[in-house]
mmCIF file of C-alpha atoms in Angstrom:
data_model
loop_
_atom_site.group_PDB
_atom_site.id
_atom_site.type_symbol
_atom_site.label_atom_id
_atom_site.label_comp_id
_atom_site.label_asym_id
_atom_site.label_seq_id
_atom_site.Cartn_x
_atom_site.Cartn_y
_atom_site.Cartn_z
ATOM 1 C CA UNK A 598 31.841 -1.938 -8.639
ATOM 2 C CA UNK A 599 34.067 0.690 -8.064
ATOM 3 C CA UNK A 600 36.366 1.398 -4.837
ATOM 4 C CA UNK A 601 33.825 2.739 -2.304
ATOM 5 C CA UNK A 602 36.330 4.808 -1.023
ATOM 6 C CA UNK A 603 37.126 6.444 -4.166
ATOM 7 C CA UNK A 604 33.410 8.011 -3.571
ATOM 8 C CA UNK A 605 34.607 11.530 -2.567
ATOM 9 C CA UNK A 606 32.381 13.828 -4.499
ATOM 10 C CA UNK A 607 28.673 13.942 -5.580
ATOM 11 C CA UNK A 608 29.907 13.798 -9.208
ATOM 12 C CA UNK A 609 31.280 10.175 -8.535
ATOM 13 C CA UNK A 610 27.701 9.242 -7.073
ATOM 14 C CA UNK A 611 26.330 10.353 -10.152
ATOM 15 C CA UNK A 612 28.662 8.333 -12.048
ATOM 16 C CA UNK A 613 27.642 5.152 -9.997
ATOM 17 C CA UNK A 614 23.749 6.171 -10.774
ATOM 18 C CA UNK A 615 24.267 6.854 -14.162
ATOM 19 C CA UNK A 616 26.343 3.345 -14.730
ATOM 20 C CA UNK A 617 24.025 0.852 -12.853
ATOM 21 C CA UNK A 618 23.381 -2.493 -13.880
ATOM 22 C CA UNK A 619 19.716 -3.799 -15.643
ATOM 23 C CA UNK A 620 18.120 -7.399 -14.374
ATOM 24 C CA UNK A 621 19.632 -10.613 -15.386
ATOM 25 C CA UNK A 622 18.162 -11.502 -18.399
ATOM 26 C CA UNK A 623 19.732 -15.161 -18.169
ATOM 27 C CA UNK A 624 18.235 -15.948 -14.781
ATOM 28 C CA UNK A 625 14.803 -14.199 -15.844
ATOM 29 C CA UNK A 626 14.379 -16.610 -19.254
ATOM 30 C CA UNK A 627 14.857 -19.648 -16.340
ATOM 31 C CA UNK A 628 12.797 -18.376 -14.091
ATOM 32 C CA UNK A 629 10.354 -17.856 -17.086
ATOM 33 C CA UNK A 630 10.971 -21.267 -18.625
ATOM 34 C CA UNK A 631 9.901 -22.625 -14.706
ATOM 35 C CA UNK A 632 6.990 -20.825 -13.561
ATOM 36 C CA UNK A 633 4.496 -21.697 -16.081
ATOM 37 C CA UNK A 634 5.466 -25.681 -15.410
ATOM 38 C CA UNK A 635 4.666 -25.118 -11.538
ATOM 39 C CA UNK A 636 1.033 -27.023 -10.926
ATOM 40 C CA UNK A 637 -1.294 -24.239 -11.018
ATOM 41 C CA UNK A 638 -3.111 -21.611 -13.120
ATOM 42 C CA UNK A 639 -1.150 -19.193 -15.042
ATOM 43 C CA UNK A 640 -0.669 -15.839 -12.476
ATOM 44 C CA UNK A 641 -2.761 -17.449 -9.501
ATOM 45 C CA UNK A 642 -0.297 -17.126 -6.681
ATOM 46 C CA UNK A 643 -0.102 -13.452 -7.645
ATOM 47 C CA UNK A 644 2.739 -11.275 -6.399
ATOM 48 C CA UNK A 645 4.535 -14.301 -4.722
ATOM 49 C CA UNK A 646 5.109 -14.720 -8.366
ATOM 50 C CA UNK A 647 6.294 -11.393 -8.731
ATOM 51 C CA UNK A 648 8.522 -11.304 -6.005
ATOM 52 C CA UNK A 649 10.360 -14.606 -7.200
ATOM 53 C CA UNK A 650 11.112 -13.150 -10.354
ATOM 54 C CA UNK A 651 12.152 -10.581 -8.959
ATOM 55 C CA UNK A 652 14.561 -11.881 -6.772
ATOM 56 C CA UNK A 653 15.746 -14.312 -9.694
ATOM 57 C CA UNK A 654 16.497 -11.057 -11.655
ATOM 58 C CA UNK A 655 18.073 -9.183 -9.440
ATOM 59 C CA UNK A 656 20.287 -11.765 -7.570
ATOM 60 C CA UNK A 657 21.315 -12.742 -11.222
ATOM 61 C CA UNK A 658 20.565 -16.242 -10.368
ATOM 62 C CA UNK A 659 18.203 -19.375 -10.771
ATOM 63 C CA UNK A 660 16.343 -20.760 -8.630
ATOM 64 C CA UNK A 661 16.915 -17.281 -6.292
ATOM 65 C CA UNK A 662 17.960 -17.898 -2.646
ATOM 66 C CA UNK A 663 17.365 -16.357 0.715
ATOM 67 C CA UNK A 664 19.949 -18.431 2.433
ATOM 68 C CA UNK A 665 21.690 -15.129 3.686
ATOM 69 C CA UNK A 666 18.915 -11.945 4.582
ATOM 70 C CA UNK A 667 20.632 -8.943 6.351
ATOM 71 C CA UNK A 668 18.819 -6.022 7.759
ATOM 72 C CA UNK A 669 20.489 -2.554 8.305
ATOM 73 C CA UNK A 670 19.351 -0.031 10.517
ATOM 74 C CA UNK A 671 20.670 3.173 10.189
ATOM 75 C CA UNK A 672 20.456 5.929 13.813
ATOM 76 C CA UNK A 673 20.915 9.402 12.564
ATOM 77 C CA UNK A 674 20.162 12.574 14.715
ATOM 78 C CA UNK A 675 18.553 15.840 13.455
ATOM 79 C CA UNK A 676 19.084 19.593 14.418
ATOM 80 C CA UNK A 677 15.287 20.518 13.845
ATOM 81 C CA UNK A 678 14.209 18.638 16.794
ATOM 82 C CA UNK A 679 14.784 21.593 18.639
ATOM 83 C CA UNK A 680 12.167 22.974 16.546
ATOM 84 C CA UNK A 681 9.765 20.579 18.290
ATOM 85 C CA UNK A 682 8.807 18.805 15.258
ATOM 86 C CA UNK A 683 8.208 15.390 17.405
ATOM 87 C CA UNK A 684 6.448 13.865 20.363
ATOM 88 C CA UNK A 685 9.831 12.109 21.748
ATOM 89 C CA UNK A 686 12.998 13.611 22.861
ATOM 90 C CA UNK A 687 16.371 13.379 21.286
ATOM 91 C CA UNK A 688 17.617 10.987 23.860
ATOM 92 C CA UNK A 689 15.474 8.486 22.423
ATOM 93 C CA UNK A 690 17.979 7.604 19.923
ATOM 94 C CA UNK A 691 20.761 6.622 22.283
ATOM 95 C CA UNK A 692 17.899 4.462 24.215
ATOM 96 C CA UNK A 693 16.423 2.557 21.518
ATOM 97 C CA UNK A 694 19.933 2.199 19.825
ATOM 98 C CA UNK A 695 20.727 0.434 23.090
ATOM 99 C CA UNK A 696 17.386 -1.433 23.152
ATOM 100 C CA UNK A 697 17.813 -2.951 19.551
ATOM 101 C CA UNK A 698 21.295 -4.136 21.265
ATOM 102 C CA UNK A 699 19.836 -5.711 24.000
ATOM 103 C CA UNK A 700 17.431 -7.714 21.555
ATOM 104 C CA UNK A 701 14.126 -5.796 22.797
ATOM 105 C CA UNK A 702 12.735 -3.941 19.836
ATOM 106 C CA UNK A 703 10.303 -5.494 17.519
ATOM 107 C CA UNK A 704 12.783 -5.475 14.579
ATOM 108 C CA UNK A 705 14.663 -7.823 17.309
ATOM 109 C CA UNK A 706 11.765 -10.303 16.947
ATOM 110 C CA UNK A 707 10.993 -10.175 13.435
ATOM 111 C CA UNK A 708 14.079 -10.882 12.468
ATOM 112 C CA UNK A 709 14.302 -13.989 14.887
ATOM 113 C CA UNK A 710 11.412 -15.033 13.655
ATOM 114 C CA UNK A 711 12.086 -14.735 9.805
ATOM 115 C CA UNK A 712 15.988 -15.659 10.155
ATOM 116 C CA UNK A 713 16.920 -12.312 8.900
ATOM 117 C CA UNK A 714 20.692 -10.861 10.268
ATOM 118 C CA UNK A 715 20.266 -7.579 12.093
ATOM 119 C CA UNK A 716 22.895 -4.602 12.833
ATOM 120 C CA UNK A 717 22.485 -1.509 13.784
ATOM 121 C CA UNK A 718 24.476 1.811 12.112
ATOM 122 C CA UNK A 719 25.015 4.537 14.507
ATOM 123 C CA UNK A 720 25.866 7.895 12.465
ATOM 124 C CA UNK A 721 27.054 10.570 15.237
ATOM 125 C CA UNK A 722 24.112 10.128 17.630
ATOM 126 C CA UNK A 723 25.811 12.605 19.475
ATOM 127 C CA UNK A 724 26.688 15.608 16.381
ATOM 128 C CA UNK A 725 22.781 16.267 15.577
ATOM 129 C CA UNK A 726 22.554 17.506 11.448
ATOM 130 C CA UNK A 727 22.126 21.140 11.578
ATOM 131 C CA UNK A 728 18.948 23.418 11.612
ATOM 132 C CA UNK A 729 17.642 22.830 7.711
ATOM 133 C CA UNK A 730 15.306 25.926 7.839
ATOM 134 C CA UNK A 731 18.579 28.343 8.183
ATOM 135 C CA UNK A 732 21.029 26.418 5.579
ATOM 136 C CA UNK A 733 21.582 23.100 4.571
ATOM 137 C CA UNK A 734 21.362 19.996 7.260
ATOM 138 C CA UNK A 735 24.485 18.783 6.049
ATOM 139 C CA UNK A 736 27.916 19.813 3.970
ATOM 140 C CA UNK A 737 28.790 17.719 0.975
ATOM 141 C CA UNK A 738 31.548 16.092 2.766
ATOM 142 C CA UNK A 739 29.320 15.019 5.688
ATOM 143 C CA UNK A 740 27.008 13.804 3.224
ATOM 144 C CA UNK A 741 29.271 11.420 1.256
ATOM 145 C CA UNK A 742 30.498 10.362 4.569
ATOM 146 C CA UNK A 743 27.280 8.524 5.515
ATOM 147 C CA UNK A 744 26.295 7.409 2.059
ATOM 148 C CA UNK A 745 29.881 5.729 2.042
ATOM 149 C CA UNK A 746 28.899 4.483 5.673
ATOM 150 C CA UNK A 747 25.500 2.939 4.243
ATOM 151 C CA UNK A 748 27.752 1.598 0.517
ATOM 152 C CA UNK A 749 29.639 -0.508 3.078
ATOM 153 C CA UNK A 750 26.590 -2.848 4.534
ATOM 154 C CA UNK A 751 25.781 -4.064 0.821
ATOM 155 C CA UNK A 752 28.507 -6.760 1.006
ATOM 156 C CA UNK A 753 29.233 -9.475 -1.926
ATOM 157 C CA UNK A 754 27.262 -12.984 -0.796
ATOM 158 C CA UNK A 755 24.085 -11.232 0.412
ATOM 159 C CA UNK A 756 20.933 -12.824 -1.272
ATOM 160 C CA UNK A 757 18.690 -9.605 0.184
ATOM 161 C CA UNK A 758 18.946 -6.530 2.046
ATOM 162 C CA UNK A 759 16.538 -4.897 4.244
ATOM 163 C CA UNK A 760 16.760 -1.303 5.080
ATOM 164 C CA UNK A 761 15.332 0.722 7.771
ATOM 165 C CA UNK A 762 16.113 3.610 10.155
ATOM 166 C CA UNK A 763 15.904 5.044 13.815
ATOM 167 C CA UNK A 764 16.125 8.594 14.559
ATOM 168 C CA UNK A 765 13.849 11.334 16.158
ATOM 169 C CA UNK A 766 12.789 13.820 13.749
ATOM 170 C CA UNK A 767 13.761 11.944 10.930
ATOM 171 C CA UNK A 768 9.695 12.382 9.129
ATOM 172 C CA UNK A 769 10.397 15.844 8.895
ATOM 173 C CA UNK A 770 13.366 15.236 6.917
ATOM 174 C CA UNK A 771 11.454 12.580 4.959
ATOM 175 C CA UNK A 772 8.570 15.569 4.580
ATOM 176 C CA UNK A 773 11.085 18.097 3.876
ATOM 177 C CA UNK A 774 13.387 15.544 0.958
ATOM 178 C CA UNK A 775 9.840 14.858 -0.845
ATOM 179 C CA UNK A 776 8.680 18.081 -0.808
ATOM 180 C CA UNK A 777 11.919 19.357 -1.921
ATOM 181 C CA UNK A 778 12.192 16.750 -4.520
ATOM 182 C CA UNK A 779 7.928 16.588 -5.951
ATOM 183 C CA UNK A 780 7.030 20.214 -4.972
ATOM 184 C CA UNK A 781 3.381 20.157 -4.084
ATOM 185 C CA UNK A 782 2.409 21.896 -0.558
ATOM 186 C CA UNK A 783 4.601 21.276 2.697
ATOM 187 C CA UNK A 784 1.317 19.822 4.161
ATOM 188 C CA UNK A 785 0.869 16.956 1.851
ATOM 189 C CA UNK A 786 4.023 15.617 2.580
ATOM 190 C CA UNK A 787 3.872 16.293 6.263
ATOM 191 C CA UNK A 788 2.273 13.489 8.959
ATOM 192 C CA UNK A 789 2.155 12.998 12.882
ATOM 193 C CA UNK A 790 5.347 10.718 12.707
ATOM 194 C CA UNK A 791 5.897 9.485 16.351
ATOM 195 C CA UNK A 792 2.393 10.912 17.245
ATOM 196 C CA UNK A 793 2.600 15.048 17.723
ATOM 197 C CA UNK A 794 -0.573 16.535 18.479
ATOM 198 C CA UNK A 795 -2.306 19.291 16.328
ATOM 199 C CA UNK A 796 -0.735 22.095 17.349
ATOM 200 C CA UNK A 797 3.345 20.167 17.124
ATOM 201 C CA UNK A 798 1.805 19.218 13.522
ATOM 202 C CA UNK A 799 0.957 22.880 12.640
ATOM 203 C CA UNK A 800 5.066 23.356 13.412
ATOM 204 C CA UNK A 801 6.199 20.349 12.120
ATOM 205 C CA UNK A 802 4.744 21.605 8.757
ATOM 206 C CA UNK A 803 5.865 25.310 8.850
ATOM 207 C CA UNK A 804 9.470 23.588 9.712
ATOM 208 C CA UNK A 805 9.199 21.424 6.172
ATOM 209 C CA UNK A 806 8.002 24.951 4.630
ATOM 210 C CA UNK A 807 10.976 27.076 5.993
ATOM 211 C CA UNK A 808 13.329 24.647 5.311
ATOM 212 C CA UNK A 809 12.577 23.444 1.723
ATOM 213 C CA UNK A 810 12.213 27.161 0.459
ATOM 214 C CA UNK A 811 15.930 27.547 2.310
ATOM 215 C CA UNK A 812 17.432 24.988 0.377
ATOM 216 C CA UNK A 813 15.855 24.931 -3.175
ATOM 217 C CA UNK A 814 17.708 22.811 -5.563
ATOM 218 C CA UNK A 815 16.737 20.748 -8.840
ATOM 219 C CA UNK A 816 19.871 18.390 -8.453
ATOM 220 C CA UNK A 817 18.235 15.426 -5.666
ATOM 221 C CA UNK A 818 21.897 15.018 -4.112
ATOM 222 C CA UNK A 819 21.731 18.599 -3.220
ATOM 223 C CA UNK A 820 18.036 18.070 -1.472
ATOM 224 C CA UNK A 821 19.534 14.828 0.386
ATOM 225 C CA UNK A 822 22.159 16.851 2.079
ATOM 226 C CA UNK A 823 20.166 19.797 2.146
ATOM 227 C CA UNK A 824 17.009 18.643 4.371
ATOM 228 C CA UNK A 825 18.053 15.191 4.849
ATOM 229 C CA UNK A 826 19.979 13.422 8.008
ATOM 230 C CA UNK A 827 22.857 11.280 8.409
ATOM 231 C CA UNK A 828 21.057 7.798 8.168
ATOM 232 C CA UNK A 829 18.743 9.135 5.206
ATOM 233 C CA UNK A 830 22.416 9.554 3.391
ATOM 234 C CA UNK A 831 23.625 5.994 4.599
ATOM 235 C CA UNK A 832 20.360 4.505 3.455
ATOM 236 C CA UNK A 833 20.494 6.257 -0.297
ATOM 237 C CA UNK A 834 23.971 5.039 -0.458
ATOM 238 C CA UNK A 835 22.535 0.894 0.827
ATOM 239 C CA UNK A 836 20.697 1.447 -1.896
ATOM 240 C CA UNK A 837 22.720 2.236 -4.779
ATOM 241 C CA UNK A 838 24.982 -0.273 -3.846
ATOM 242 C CA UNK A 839 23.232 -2.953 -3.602
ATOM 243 C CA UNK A 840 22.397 -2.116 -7.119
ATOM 244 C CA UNK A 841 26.138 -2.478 -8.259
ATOM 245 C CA UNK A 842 26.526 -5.676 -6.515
ATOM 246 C CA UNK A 843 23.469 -7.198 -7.602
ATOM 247 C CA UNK A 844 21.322 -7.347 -3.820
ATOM 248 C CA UNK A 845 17.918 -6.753 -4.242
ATOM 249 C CA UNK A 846 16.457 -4.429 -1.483
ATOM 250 C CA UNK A 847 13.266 -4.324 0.224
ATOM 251 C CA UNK A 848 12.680 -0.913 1.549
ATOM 252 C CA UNK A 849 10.603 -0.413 4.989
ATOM 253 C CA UNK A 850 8.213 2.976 5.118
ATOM 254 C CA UNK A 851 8.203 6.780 4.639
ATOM 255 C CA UNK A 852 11.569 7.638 5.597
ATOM 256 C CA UNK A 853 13.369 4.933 3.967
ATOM 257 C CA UNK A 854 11.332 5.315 0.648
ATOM 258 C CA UNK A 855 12.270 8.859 0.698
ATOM 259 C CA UNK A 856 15.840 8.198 0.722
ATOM 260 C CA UNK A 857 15.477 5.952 -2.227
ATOM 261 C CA UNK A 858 13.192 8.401 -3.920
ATOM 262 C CA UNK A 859 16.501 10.579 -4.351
ATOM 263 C CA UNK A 860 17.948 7.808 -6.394
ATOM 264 C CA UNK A 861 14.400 7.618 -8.437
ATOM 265 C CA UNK A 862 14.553 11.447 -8.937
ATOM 266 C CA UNK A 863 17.948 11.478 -10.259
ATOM 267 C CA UNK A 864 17.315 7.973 -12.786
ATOM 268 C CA UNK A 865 13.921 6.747 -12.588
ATOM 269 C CA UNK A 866 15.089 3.155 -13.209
ATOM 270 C CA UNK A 867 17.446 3.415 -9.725
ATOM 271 C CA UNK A 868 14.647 1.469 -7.826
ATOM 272 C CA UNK A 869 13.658 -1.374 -10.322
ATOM 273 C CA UNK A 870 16.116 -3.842 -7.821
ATOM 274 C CA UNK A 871 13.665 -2.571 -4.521
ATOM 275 C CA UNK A 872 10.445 -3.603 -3.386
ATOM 276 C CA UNK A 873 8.550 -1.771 -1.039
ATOM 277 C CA UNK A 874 7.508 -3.936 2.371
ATOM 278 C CA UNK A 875 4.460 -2.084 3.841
ATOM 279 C CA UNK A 876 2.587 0.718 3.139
ATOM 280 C CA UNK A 877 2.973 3.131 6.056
ATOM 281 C CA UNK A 878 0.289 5.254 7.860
ATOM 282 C CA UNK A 879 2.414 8.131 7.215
ATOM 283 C CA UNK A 880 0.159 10.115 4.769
ATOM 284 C CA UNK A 881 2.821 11.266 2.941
ATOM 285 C CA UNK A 882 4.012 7.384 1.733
ATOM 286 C CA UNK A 883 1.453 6.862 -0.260
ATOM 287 C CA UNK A 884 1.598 9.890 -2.326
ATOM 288 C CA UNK A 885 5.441 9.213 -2.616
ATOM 289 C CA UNK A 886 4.934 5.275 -3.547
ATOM 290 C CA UNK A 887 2.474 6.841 -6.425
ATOM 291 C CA UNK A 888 5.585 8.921 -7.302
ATOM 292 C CA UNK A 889 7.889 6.159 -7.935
ATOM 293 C CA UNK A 890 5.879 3.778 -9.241
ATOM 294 C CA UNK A 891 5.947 1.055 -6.521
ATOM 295 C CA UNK A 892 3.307 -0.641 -5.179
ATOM 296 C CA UNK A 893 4.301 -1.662 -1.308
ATOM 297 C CA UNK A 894 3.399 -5.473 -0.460
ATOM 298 C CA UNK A 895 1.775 -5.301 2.623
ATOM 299 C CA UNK A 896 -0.892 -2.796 3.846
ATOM 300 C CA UNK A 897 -0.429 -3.073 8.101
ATOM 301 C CA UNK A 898 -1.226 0.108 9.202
ATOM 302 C CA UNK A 899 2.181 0.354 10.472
ATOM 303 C CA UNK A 900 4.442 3.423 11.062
ATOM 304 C CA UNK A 901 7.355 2.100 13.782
ATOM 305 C CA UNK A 902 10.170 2.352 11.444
ATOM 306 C CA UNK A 903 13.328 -0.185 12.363
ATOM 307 C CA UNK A 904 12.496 -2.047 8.986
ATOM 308 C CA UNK A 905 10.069 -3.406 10.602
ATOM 309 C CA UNK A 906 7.422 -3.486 7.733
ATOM 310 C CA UNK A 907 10.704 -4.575 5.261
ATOM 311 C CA UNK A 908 11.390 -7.174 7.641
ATOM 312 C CA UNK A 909 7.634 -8.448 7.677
ATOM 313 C CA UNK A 910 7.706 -8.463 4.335
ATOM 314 C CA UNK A 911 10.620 -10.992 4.253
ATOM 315 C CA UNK A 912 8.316 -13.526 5.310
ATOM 316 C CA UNK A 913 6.147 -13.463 1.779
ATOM 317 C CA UNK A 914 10.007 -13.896 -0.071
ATOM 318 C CA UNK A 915 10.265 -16.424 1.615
ATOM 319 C CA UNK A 916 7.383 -18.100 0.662
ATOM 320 C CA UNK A 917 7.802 -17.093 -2.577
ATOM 321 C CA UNK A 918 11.186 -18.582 -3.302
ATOM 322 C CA UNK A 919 9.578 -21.859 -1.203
ATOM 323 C CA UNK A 920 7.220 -22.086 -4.070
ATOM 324 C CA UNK A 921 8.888 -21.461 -7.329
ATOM 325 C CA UNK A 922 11.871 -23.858 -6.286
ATOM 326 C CA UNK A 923 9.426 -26.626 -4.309
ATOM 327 C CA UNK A 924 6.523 -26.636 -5.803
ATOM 328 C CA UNK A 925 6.418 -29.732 -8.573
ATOM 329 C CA UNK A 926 6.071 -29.246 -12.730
ATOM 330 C CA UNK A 927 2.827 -30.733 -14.428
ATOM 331 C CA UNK A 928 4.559 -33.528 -15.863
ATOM 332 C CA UNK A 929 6.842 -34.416 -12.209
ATOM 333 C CA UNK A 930 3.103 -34.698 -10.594
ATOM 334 C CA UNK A 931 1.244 -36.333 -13.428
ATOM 335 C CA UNK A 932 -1.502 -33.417 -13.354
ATOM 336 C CA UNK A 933 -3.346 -32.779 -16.421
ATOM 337 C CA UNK A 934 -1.987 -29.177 -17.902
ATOM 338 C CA UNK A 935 -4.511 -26.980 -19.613
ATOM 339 C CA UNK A 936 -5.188 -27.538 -23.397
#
C-alpha cells in the first residue's frame, strides 16, 4: 500500500479507492475444497459459513484466524450541537472518552469478554467541526487529516478490525452524509439518536435539511467533509485501509455504516471486505444497509454506538472460524456422506 503520509489530497484517496484489492481467490478455492468435507449438510450452519469464507478471503489466508481482533473507536466533536440536535451535552465526549479509559463502558466488557484489543482515537475533542448548515463541517485539509488518523489503526498482522465511534451529534452527521449521498427526504434519514424528544427531532431534521441543501455535491469525498465530523473521516479512512492491507472489517451501526457508505458511493465494491455487526434501531440504518447491499448479522435492538454491536458480532467469527478449522471431515469421523 502506498505511504499513508503521501495521502495529501482527495485525488490520492481516489487513487487508493480506485486501486483496491479483490478477495483471495487461493485461500477461497481452500476454504471451498474444506467446507463441504465438514460433517454436516451442505449450507446448514448458515452465515457462520459465510462469515468463514469471508474471513478466509479477505485475510488472504487458510484456515482464517482471529488470533489478533482490534477495535477502534474514533471521538469526534460536532459544531451543530449547538443547534440542539441531541439529548446530551457536548461534554459528554470528554466523559465517556475518559470512561472507556477507565474500563467502564460496555465496549470495555465486550471486548474482555470476546478477547478483542480496544483503543480509543480522540480527534480534537476540544476544536468542534463547524456549523454544516452555513458551509462545509470541515476543509479538505482537516478532512484528510482524520482519514490519515483512522489509515493508521489498520496495521499489518491484524486478523480483523472493528470500528466504531463516540461523539455527540454525530447521527445528524450520519443523517446529513446519507441524505447527502441517496437524496430522498431529510426525514427518512433522520432518528432520535441519543433519545431527543419530538420537538429536538423536528430540529434535528430541519438541521439535516439546511445543511445538506448547503453543501450539495455529487463527488462522496466532498459530502464526507461537507456534513461529516472528524471521527466519520478517521473511520472512512479504517476502512479503506484495511482494504489495502488485506483486514477484513466489521462495521458497528448507523454512523459507522455511513462513513463506509462514502466508500460504497464512490466504488460500489469498496465494502465487499466489511460485514455489518448489528442492525441498529436508528431508522435510518436500515434504509442505508438496503443501499449498500449488506445484510447486518445480528438484529439487537441496539443503538449505543462504541462498536458495540461490531464487537458483539465478533463472538459469531469466532465461532465461525472454531468450526470450519475444528470441526472433523466425513472420512476423519467415519460418517456416512450423502450419495
Amino acid at each position: 500500500m502506498k505511504d499513508l503520509s503521501a495521502i495529501s489530497s482527495f485525488s490520492a484517496v481516489r487513487s487508493l479507492i480506485g486501486s483496491m484489492p479483490g478477495p483471495d481467490e487461493q485461500a477461497l478455492a481452500k476454504w471451498q475444497e474444506r467446507e463441504p468435507q465438514l460433517t454436516k449438510p451442505a449450507g446448514s450452519l448458515g452465515r457462520l459459513e459465510e462469515i468463514s469464507r469471508f474471513l478466509s478471503a479477505w485475510q488472504g489466508r487458510h484456515p482464517p484466524r482471529l488470533d489478533k481482533v482490534r477495535a477502534r473507536v474514533f471521538a469526534g466533536s460536532h459544531g451543530v450541537m449547538a443547534l440542539g440536535v441531541s439529548a446530551f451535552p457536548a461534554e459528554v465526549n470528554f466523559q465517556m472518552v475518559a470512561n472507556f479509559q477507565a474500563g467502564g463502558a460496555a465496549i470495555n466488557q465486550l471486548c474482555k469478554t470476546f478477547g478483542i484489543e480496544l483503543a480509543v482515537e480522540t480527534l480534537e475533542l476540544d476544536r468542534p467541526t463547524a456549523d454544516f448548515t452555513k458551509g462545509p463541517a470541515m476543509s479538505e485539509e482537516e478532512c484528510l487529516t482524520a482519514l490519515r488518523c483512522g489509515m493508521a489503526v489498520a496495521e499489518p498482522g491484524v486478523d480483523l478490525l472493528v470500528i466504531g465511534e463516540m461523539g455527540i451529534g454525530n447521527t445528524t452527521s450520519a443523517a446529513a452524509i446519507c441524505h447527502g449521498l441517496f437524496g430522498g427526504v431529510a426525514a427518512d434519514w433522520t432518528g432520535r439518536g441519543t433519545g431527543v424528544d419530538d420537538e429536538h427531532l423536528k430540529i434535528k431534521i430541519d438541521v439535516v435539511e439546511r445543511g445538506v441543501a448547503a453543501n450539495r455535491s455529487d463527488d462522496p469525498l466532498t459530502v464526507l467533509r461537507s456534513v461529516g465530523g472528524r471521527e466519520l473521516a478517521a473511520m472512512t479512512g479504517a476502512i479503506l485501509a484495511a482494504r489495502h492491507r488485506r483486514i477484513p472489517v466489521l462495521l458497528d451501526g448507523y454512523v459507522c455504516t455511513a462513513a463506509a457508505a462514502v466508500l460504497h458511493a464512490a466504488d460500489p465494491r469498496a465494502l465487499d471486505h466489511c460485514l455489518v455487526g448489528h442492525t441498529s434501531v436508528e431508522p435510518g440504518h436500515r434504509r442505508l444497509l438496503e443501499k449498500i447491499g449488506q445484510r447486518a448479522l445480528l438484529d439487537m435492538d441496539m443503538r449505543l454506538g462504541e462498536a458495540s454491536g461490531a464487537a458483539l458480532a465478533v463472538g459469531l467469527a469466532r465461532a465461525a472460524v472454531a468450526c470450519h478449522t475444528g470441526m472433523a471431515t466425513f472420512a476423519e469421523a467415519g460418517v456416512s456422506d450423502k450419495h
